[in-house]
Amino acid sequence: MIWVGVGMTDVAFSCSCGTLKGIVHDASPANACHLICFCKDCRAFARHMGQMEALEPGGGSPLVQVLPARIEITQGADQIACLRLSPKGLHRWYAACCNTPLANTVGSSRMPLAGMWSPLFETTRAFGPVVTYGFTKAALPGGPRKDKGLGRMMGGLAKRALAAYLNGTARQSPFFDAAGAPVATPRIISKDEKAAAYAE
């Protein structure tokens, strides 16, 4: 569902079972990057969460890159959980109630970036079309073999991050508290879990 107000578009999202719900505020192509990531790590996360059927052809993870400050959890915040595929891997957030991926972030609130799982949204129309295909060399058969829009993605990320620092919202995030600590302790998956997640 999309709510359109004066100068803004708020887009609702929810986990698969509906326990966790939220809103991305001020959604627009200018405030986001709609992308598909074909890297093995994102695919391993989807496999570990039992979400392979939601991937794009070629095993691409559908994501919307937004500023964390624009994400509001309106219900079920106690279900936010986090794992890492390796000790230095991204923080991969999910809803513990039904193992629905939520977003990928770096391990610090200092970098205002959240790659949200697109299937959370009933529609991604407000974010515009997919403009970036990344890590296509790792795509499975049937996927693209040439990256697209990476420069646009990085440029947009830098522009949004700078704006967030200038307006004082850079460290606001539903995934980190005011002190910058994760709201849920990240769990590093076991060697057996990792082997199963990366099995292709």
Coordinates of N, CA and C in Angstrom, one line a residue:
M1 N 0.8 -1.2 0.0 CA 0.0 0.0 0.0 C 0.9 1.2 0.0
I2 N 0.5 2.3 -0.7 CA 1.2 3.5 -0.8 C 0.3 4.6 -0.3
W3 N 0.8 5.4 0.6 CA 0.1 6.6 1.0 C 0.9 7.8 0.4
V4 N 0.1 8.7 -0.2 CA 0.7 9.9 -0.8 C 0.2 11.1 -0.1
G5 N 1.1 11.9 0.5 CA 0.8 13.1 1.1 C 1.4 14.3 0.4
V6 N 1.4 15.4 1.1 CA 2.0 16.6 0.4 C 3.5 16.5 0.4
G7 N 4.0 16.3 -0.8 CA 5.4 16.2 -1.0 C 6.1 15.0 -0.5
M8 N 5.3 13.9 -0.2 CA 6.0 12.7 0.3 C 5.2 11.5 -0.1
T9 N 5.8 10.3 -0.2 CA 5.2 9.1 -0.4 C 5.7 8.1 0.6
D10 N 4.8 7.6 1.4 CA 5.2 6.6 2.5 C 4.8 5.2 2.0
V11 N 5.7 4.3 2.0 CA 5.5 2.9 1.5 C 5.5 1.9 2.7
A12 N 4.5 1.2 2.8 CA 4.4 0.2 3.9 C 5.1 -1.1 3.5
F13 N 5.6 -1.8 4.6 CA 6.2 -3.1 4.3 C 5.8 -4.0 5.5
S14 N 6.0 -5.3 5.3 CA 5.8 -6.3 6.4 C 6.5 -7.6 6.1
C15 N 6.8 -8.3 7.2 CA 7.3 -9.6 7.0 C 6.3 -10.6 6.5
S16 N 6.7 -11.8 6.1 CA 5.7 -12.7 5.5 C 4.5 -13.0 6.4
C17 N 4.7 -13.1 7.7 CA 3.6 -13.5 8.5 C 2.8 -12.3 9.1
G18 N 3.3 -11.1 8.8 CA 2.6 -9.9 9.2 C 2.9 -9.4 10.7
T19 N 3.8 -10.1 11.4 CA 4.1 -9.8 12.8 C 4.8 -8.5 12.8
L20 N 5.8 -8.3 11.9 CA 6.6 -7.1 11.9 C 6.2 -6.2 10.7
K21 N 5.9 -5.0 11.0 CA 5.4 -4.0 9.9 C 6.2 -2.7 10.1
G22 N 6.2 -2.0 9.0 CA 6.9 -0.7 9.0 C 6.6 0.2 7.8
I23 N 7.2 1.3 7.7 CA 7.0 2.3 6.7 C 8.4 2.8 6.3
V24 N 8.6 3.0 5.0 CA 9.7 3.7 4.5 C 9.1 5.1 4.1
H25 N 9.6 6.1 4.7 CA 9.1 7.5 4.5 C 9.8 8.2 3.3
D26 N 9.1 9.0 2.7 CA 9.6 9.8 1.5 C 10.3 9.0 0.5
A27 N 9.6 7.9 0.1 CA 10.1 7.0 -0.9 C 10.0 7.7 -2.3
S28 N 11.1 7.6 -3.0 CA 11.2 8.1 -4.4 C 12.4 7.6 -5.1
P29 N 12.5 7.6 -6.4 CA 13.7 7.2 -7.1 C 14.9 8.0 -6.6
A30 N 14.7 9.3 -6.3 CA 15.8 10.1 -5.8 C 16.3 9.7 -4.5
N31 N 15.5 9.1 -3.7 CA 15.9 8.8 -2.3 C 16.2 7.3 -2.1
A32 N 16.4 6.6 -3.2 CA 16.6 5.1 -3.1 C 17.4 4.7 -4.4
C33 N 17.9 3.4 -4.3 CA 18.4 2.8 -5.5 C 17.8 1.4 -5.5
H34 N 17.1 1.1 -6.6 CA 16.4 -0.1 -6.8 C 17.3 -1.0 -7.5
L35 N 17.7 -2.1 -6.9 CA 18.8 -3.0 -7.5 C 18.6 -4.4 -7.4
I36 N 19.3 -5.2 -8.1 CA 19.4 -6.7 -7.9 C 20.8 -7.1 -7.8
C37 N 21.1 -7.7 -6.7 CA 22.5 -8.2 -6.4 C 22.6 -9.7 -6.6
F38 N 23.6 -10.0 -7.4 CA 23.8 -11.4 -7.7 C 25.0 -12.0 -7.0
C39 N 25.5 -11.4 -5.9 CA 26.6 -11.9 -5.2 C 26.2 -13.2 -4.5
K40 N 27.2 -14.0 -4.2 CA 27.0 -15.3 -3.6 C 26.6 -15.1 -2.1
D41 N 27.1 -14.0 -1.5 CA 26.7 -13.8 -0.1 C 25.2 -13.5 0.1
C42 N 24.7 -12.6 -0.7 CA 23.3 -12.3 -0.6 C 22.4 -13.5 -0.9
R43 N 22.9 -14.3 -1.9 CA 22.1 -15.5 -2.2 C 22.2 -16.6 -1.1
A44 N 23.4 -16.6 -0.5 CA 23.5 -17.5 0.7 C 22.6 -17.1 1.8
F45 N 22.5 -15.9 2.0 CA 21.6 -15.4 3.1 C 20.1 -15.8 2.7
A46 N 19.7 -15.6 1.5 CA 18.4 -16.0 1.1 C 18.2 -17.5 1.3
R47 N 19.2 -18.3 0.9 CA 19.1 -19.7 1.0 C 19.0 -20.1 2.5
H48 N 19.8 -19.5 3.3 CA 19.7 -19.8 4.8 C 18.4 -19.4 5.4
M49 N 17.7 -18.4 4.9 CA 16.5 -18.0 5.4 C 15.3 -18.7 4.7
G50 N 15.6 -19.6 3.8 CA 14.5 -20.3 3.1 C 13.7 -19.4 2.1
Q51 N 14.4 -18.5 1.5 CA 13.8 -17.5 0.6 C 14.2 -17.6 -0.8
M52 N 14.7 -18.7 -1.2 CA 15.2 -18.8 -2.6 C 14.2 -18.5 -3.7
E53 N 12.9 -18.9 -3.4 CA 11.9 -18.7 -4.4 C 11.6 -17.2 -4.6
A54 N 12.1 -16.3 -3.8 CA 11.8 -14.9 -4.0 C 12.9 -14.2 -4.8
L55 N 14.0 -15.0 -5.2 CA 15.1 -14.4 -5.9 C 14.7 -14.2 -7.4
E56 N 15.4 -13.3 -8.0 CA 15.2 -13.1 -9.5 C 15.9 -14.2 -10.3
P57 N 15.5 -14.3 -11.6 CA 16.2 -15.3 -12.4 C 17.7 -15.1 -12.3
G58 N 18.5 -16.2 -12.2 CA 19.9 -16.1 -12.1 C 20.3 -16.0 -10.6
G59 N 19.4 -16.1 -9.7 CA 19.7 -16.0 -8.3 C 20.0 -14.6 -7.7
G60 N 19.4 -13.6 -8.3 CA 19.6 -12.3 -7.8 C 18.7 -11.9 -6.7
S61 N 19.3 -11.2 -5.7 CA 18.5 -10.7 -4.5 C 17.9 -9.4 -4.8
P62 N 16.6 -9.2 -4.8 CA 16.0 -7.9 -5.1 C 16.1 -7.0 -3.8
L63 N 16.7 -5.9 -4.0 CA 16.9 -4.9 -2.9 C 16.5 -3.5 -3.3
V64 N 16.2 -2.7 -2.2 CA 16.0 -1.3 -2.4 C 17.0 -0.6 -1.3
Q65 N 17.9 0.1 -1.8 CA 18.9 0.8 -1.0 C 18.3 2.1 -0.5
V66 N 18.1 2.3 0.8 CA 17.6 3.6 1.4 C 18.4 4.0 2.6
L67 N 18.1 5.2 3.0 CA 18.7 5.7 4.3 C 18.0 5.0 5.4
P68 N 18.7 4.5 6.4 CA 18.1 3.9 7.6 C 17.1 4.8 8.3
A69 N 17.4 6.1 8.3 CA 16.6 7.1 9.0 C 15.2 7.2 8.4
R70 N 15.0 6.7 7.2 CA 13.7 6.7 6.5 C 12.9 5.5 6.9
I71 N 13.5 4.5 7.6 CA 12.8 3.3 7.9 C 12.2 3.4 9.3
E72 N 10.9 3.2 9.4 CA 10.2 3.2 10.7 C 9.6 1.8 10.9
I73 N 9.9 1.2 12.0 CA 9.2 -0.1 12.4 C 8.0 0.3 13.2
T74 N 6.8 0.0 12.8 CA 5.6 0.4 13.5 C 5.0 -0.8 14.3
Q75 N 5.5 -2.0 14.1 CA 4.9 -3.1 14.8 C 5.9 -4.3 14.8
G76 N 6.1 -4.9 15.9 CA 6.9 -6.1 15.9 C 8.4 -5.9 16.0
A77 N 8.9 -4.7 16.5 CA 10.3 -4.5 16.6 C 11.1 -5.5 17.4
D78 N 10.3 -6.1 18.3 CA 11.0 -7.2 19.1 C 11.4 -8.4 18.3
Q79 N 10.9 -8.5 17.1 CA 11.2 -9.6 16.2 C 12.5 -9.4 15.4
I80 N 13.1 -8.2 15.5 CA 14.3 -7.9 14.7 C 15.4 -8.8 15.2
A81 N 16.0 -9.5 14.3 CA 17.2 -10.4 14.6 C 18.2 -10.1 13.6
C82 N 19.5 -10.6 13.9 CA 20.6 -10.3 13.0 C 21.5 -11.5 12.9
L83 N 22.1 -11.8 11.7 CA 23.1 -12.8 11.6 C 24.2 -12.2 10.7
R84 N 25.3 -12.9 10.7 CA 26.4 -12.6 9.8 C 26.9 -13.9 9.2
L85 N 27.3 -13.9 8.0 CA 27.8 -15.1 7.3 C 29.2 -15.4 7.6
S86 N 29.9 -14.4 8.2 CA 31.3 -14.5 8.6 C 31.6 -13.4 9.6
P87 N 32.7 -13.5 10.4 CA 33.0 -12.6 11.4 C 33.1 -11.1 10.9
K88 N 33.4 -10.9 9.7 CA 33.6 -9.6 9.1 C 32.5 -9.3 8.1
G89 N 31.5 -10.2 8.0 CA 30.4 -10.0 7.0 C 29.4 -8.9 7.4
L90 N 28.6 -8.6 6.4 CA 27.5 -7.6 6.7 C 26.6 -8.0 7.8
H91 N 25.9 -7.1 8.4 CA 24.9 -7.4 9.4 C 23.6 -7.6 8.5
R92 N 23.1 -8.8 8.6 CA 21.9 -9.2 7.8 C 20.7 -9.4 8.7
W93 N 19.8 -8.4 8.6 CA 18.7 -8.3 9.6 C 17.5 -9.1 9.0
Y94 N 16.7 -9.7 9.9 CA 15.6 -10.5 9.5 C 14.5 -10.5 10.6
A95 N 13.3 -10.9 10.2 CA 12.2 -11.0 11.2 C 12.3 -12.4 11.8
A96 N 12.5 -12.6 13.1 CA 12.7 -13.9 13.7 C 11.4 -14.7 13.6
C97 N 10.3 -14.0 13.6 CA 9.0 -14.7 13.6 C 8.8 -15.6 12.4
C98 N 9.3 -15.3 11.2 CA 9.1 -16.1 10.0 C 10.3 -16.1 9.1
N99 N 11.5 -15.7 9.6 CA 12.7 -15.7 8.8 C 12.7 -14.9 7.5
T100 N 11.9 -13.8 7.5 CA 11.9 -12.9 6.4 C 13.0 -12.0 6.4
P101 N 13.9 -11.9 5.4 CA 14.9 -10.9 5.4 C 14.4 -9.5 5.5
L102 N 15.1 -8.6 6.2 CA 14.7 -7.2 6.3 C 15.6 -6.3 5.5
A103 N 16.9 -6.3 5.9 CA 17.8 -5.4 5.3 C 19.3 -5.9 5.6
N104 N 20.2 -5.4 4.8 CA 21.6 -5.6 5.0 C 22.2 -4.2 5.4
T105 N 23.1 -4.2 6.4 CA 23.8 -3.0 6.7 C 25.2 -3.4 7.0
V106 N 26.1 -2.4 7.1 CA 27.4 -2.6 7.6 C 27.3 -2.7 9.1
G107 N 28.4 -2.9 9.8 CA 28.3 -3.2 11.2 C 28.3 -2.0 12.1
S108 N 28.0 -0.8 11.5 CA 28.1 0.4 12.3 C 27.0 1.4 11.8
S109 N 26.4 2.2 12.7 CA 25.5 3.2 12.3 C 26.1 4.4 11.6
R110 N 27.4 4.4 11.6 CA 28.1 5.5 11.0 C 28.0 5.6 9.5
M111 N 27.7 4.4 8.9 CA 27.4 4.4 7.4 C 25.9 4.3 7.2
P112 N 25.3 5.4 6.8 CA 23.8 5.4 6.6 C 23.4 4.7 5.3
L113 N 23.3 3.4 5.5 CA 22.9 2.5 4.3 C 22.2 1.3 4.8
A114 N 21.0 1.0 4.1 CA 20.3 -0.2 4.4 C 19.8 -0.7 3.0
G115 N 20.2 -1.9 2.7 CA 19.7 -2.5 1.5 C 18.5 -3.4 1.9
M116 N 17.3 -2.9 1.7 CA 16.1 -3.6 2.1 C 15.7 -4.7 1.1
W117 N 15.1 -5.7 1.7 CA 14.6 -6.8 0.9 C 13.3 -6.4 0.2
S118 N 13.3 -6.4 -1.1 CA 12.2 -5.8 -1.9 C 10.9 -6.6 -1.7
P119 N 10.9 -7.9 -1.5 CA 9.6 -8.6 -1.3 C 8.9 -8.2 0.0
L120 N 9.5 -7.4 0.8 CA 8.8 -6.9 2.0 C 7.7 -6.0 1.5
F121 N 7.8 -5.3 0.4 CA 6.8 -4.4 -0.1 C 5.8 -5.0 -1.0
E122 N 4.6 -4.6 -0.8 CA 3.5 -5.0 -1.7 C 3.8 -4.5 -3.1
T123 N 4.3 -3.3 -3.2 CA 4.7 -2.7 -4.5 C 6.0 -1.9 -4.3
T124 N 6.9 -1.9 -5.3 CA 8.1 -1.1 -5.2 C 8.0 0.1 -6.2
R125 N 6.8 0.4 -6.7 CA 6.6 1.4 -7.7 C 7.2 2.8 -7.3
A126 N 7.0 3.1 -6.0 CA 7.5 4.4 -5.6 C 9.0 4.6 -5.7
F127 N 9.7 3.5 -5.7 CA 11.2 3.6 -5.8 C 11.7 3.6 -7.2
G128 N 10.8 3.5 -8.2 CA 11.2 3.5 -9.6 C 11.6 2.1 -10.0
P129 N 12.0 2.0 -11.3 CA 12.4 0.7 -11.8 C 13.8 0.2 -11.3
V130 N 14.1 -1.0 -11.5 CA 15.5 -1.5 -11.2 C 16.5 -0.8 -12.1
V131 N 17.5 -0.2 -11.5 CA 18.5 0.6 -12.2 C 19.9 0.0 -12.1
T132 N 20.1 -0.9 -11.2 CA 21.4 -1.5 -11.0 C 21.4 -3.0 -10.9
Y133 N 22.3 -3.7 -11.6 CA 22.5 -5.1 -11.5 C 24.0 -5.3 -11.1
G134 N 24.2 -5.8 -10.0 CA 25.5 -5.9 -9.4 C 26.0 -7.4 -9.3
F135 N 27.3 -7.5 -9.4 CA 28.0 -8.8 -9.1 C 27.5 -9.9 -10.1
T136 N 27.2 -9.5 -11.3 CA 26.6 -10.5 -12.2 C 27.5 -11.6 -12.6
K137 N 28.8 -11.5 -12.4 CA 29.7 -12.6 -12.7 C 29.4 -13.8 -11.8
A138 N 28.7 -13.6 -10.7 CA 28.4 -14.7 -9.7 C 26.9 -15.2 -10.0
A139 N 26.3 -14.7 -11.0 CA 24.9 -15.1 -11.3 C 24.8 -16.6 -11.7
L140 N 23.7 -17.2 -11.3 CA 23.5 -18.6 -11.7 C 23.0 -18.5 -13.2
P141 N 23.0 -19.7 -13.8 CA 22.5 -19.8 -15.2 C 21.1 -19.1 -15.4
G142 N 21.0 -18.3 -16.4 CA 19.7 -17.6 -16.6 C 19.8 -16.1 -16.2
G143 N 20.8 -15.8 -15.5 CA 21.0 -14.4 -15.0 C 21.8 -13.6 -16.0
P144 N 21.9 -12.3 -15.8 CA 22.7 -11.4 -16.6 C 24.2 -11.6 -16.4
R145 N 25.0 -11.3 -17.4 CA 26.4 -11.5 -17.3 C 27.2 -10.1 -17.3
K146 N 26.5 -9.1 -17.2 CA 27.1 -7.8 -17.3 C 26.5 -6.8 -16.2
D147 N 27.4 -6.2 -15.4 CA 26.9 -5.3 -14.4 C 26.3 -4.1 -15.1
K148 N 25.4 -3.4 -14.4 CA 24.7 -2.2 -14.9 C 24.5 -1.3 -13.8
G149 N 24.8 0.0 -14.0 CA 24.4 1.0 -13.0 C 25.2 1.1 -11.7
L150 N 26.4 0.5 -11.6 CA 27.1 0.5 -10.4 C 27.6 1.9 -10.0
G151 N 28.0 2.7 -11.1 CA 28.4 4.1 -10.8 C 27.3 4.9 -10.3
R152 N 26.1 4.7 -10.9 CA 24.9 5.4 -10.4 C 24.6 5.1 -9.0
M153 N 24.7 3.8 -8.7 CA 24.4 3.3 -7.3 C 25.3 4.0 -6.3
M154 N 26.6 4.0 -6.6 CA 27.6 4.5 -5.7 C 27.5 6.1 -5.6
G155 N 27.2 6.7 -6.7 CA 27.0 8.1 -6.6 C 25.8 8.5 -5.8
G156 N 24.7 7.8 -6.0 CA 23.5 8.0 -5.2 C 23.7 7.8 -3.7
L157 N 24.5 6.7 -3.4 CA 24.8 6.4 -2.0 C 25.5 7.5 -1.4
A158 N 26.6 8.0 -2.1 CA 27.4 9.1 -1.5 C 26.6 10.4 -1.3
K159 N 25.7 10.7 -2.3 CA 24.9 11.9 -2.2 C 23.9 11.8 -1.0
R160 N 23.2 10.6 -0.9 CA 22.3 10.5 0.2 C 23.0 10.5 1.6
A161 N 24.2 9.9 1.6 CA 24.9 9.8 2.9 C 25.3 11.2 3.3
L162 N 25.8 12.0 2.4 CA 26.2 13.4 2.7 C 25.0 14.2 3.1
A163 N 23.9 14.1 2.5 CA 22.7 14.8 2.9 C 22.3 14.4 4.3
A164 N 22.4 13.1 4.6 CA 22.0 12.6 6.0 C 23.0 13.2 7.0
Y165 N 24.3 13.3 6.7 CA 25.2 13.9 7.7 C 24.9 15.4 7.9
L166 N 24.6 16.0 6.8 CA 24.3 17.5 6.9 C 23.0 17.8 7.7
N167 N 22.0 16.9 7.5 CA 20.8 17.2 8.3 C 20.7 16.5 9.6
G168 N 21.8 15.8 10.0 CA 21.8 15.2 11.3 C 21.1 13.9 11.5
T169 N 20.7 13.2 10.4 CA 20.0 12.0 10.5 C 20.8 10.8 10.2
A170 N 22.1 10.9 9.9 CA 22.9 9.9 9.4 C 23.0 8.6 10.4
R171 N 22.9 8.8 11.6 CA 23.0 7.7 12.6 C 21.7 7.2 13.1
Q172 N 20.6 7.7 12.6 CA 19.3 7.3 13.0 C 19.0 6.0 12.2
S173 N 18.6 4.9 12.9 CA 18.4 3.6 12.3 C 17.5 2.8 13.2
P174 N 16.6 2.0 12.6 CA 15.9 1.0 13.5 C 16.7 -0.2 13.9
F175 N 17.9 -0.3 13.3 CA 18.8 -1.5 13.6 C 19.9 -1.2 14.6
F176 N 20.1 0.1 14.9 CA 21.1 0.5 15.9 C 20.5 1.4 16.9
D177 N 20.9 1.3 18.2 CA 20.4 2.3 19.1 C 21.1 3.6 19.1
A178 N 20.7 4.5 20.0 CA 21.3 5.8 20.0 C 22.8 5.8 20.3
A179 N 23.3 4.8 20.9 CA 24.7 4.7 21.2 C 25.5 4.0 20.0
G180 N 24.7 3.6 19.0 CA 25.4 2.9 17.9 C 25.5 1.4 18.0
A181 N 24.9 0.8 19.0 CA 25.0 -0.6 19.2 C 23.8 -1.3 18.5
P182 N 24.1 -2.5 17.9 CA 23.0 -3.2 17.2 C 21.8 -3.5 18.2
V183 N 20.6 -3.4 17.7 CA 19.4 -3.6 18.6 C 19.2 -5.1 18.8
A184 N 19.9 -5.9 18.1 CA 19.9 -7.4 18.3 C 21.3 -7.9 18.1
T185 N 21.8 -8.7 19.0 CA 23.1 -9.2 18.9 C 23.3 -10.1 17.7
P186 N 24.2 -9.7 16.8 CA 24.4 -10.5 15.6 C 25.0 -11.9 15.9
R187 N 24.4 -12.9 15.2 CA 24.9 -14.3 15.4 C 25.7 -14.7 14.1
I188 N 26.9 -15.2 14.3 CA 27.6 -15.7 13.2 C 27.2 -17.1 12.9
I189 N 26.8 -17.4 11.7 CA 26.3 -18.8 11.5 C 27.5 -19.8 11.6
S190 N 27.1 -21.0 11.9 CA 28.1 -22.1 12.1 C 28.7 -22.5 10.8
K191 N 29.8 -23.3 10.9 CA 30.4 -23.8 9.7 C 29.5 -24.7 8.8
D192 N 28.7 -25.5 9.5 CA 27.8 -26.4 8.8 C 26.7 -25.5 8.1
E193 N 26.2 -24.5 8.8 CA 25.2 -23.7 8.3 C 25.7 -22.9 7.1
K194 N 26.9 -22.5 7.2 CA 27.6 -21.7 6.1 C 27.8 -22.6 4.9
A195 N 28.2 -23.8 5.1 CA 28.4 -24.8 4.0 C 27.0 -25.0 3.2
A196 N 26.0 -25.1 4.0 CA 24.7 -25.4 3.4 C 24.2 -24.1 2.7
A197 N 24.4 -22.9 3.2 CA 24.0 -21.7 2.7 C 24.7 -21.4 1.3
Y198 N 25.9 -21.8 1.2 CA 26.7 -21.5 0.0 C 26.6 -22.7 -1.0
A199 N 25.9 -23.8 -0.7 CA 25.9 -24.9 -1.6 C 25.1 -24.6 -2.8
E200 N 25.7 -24.6 -4.0 CA 25.0 -24.4 -5.2 C 25.3 -25.5 -6.2

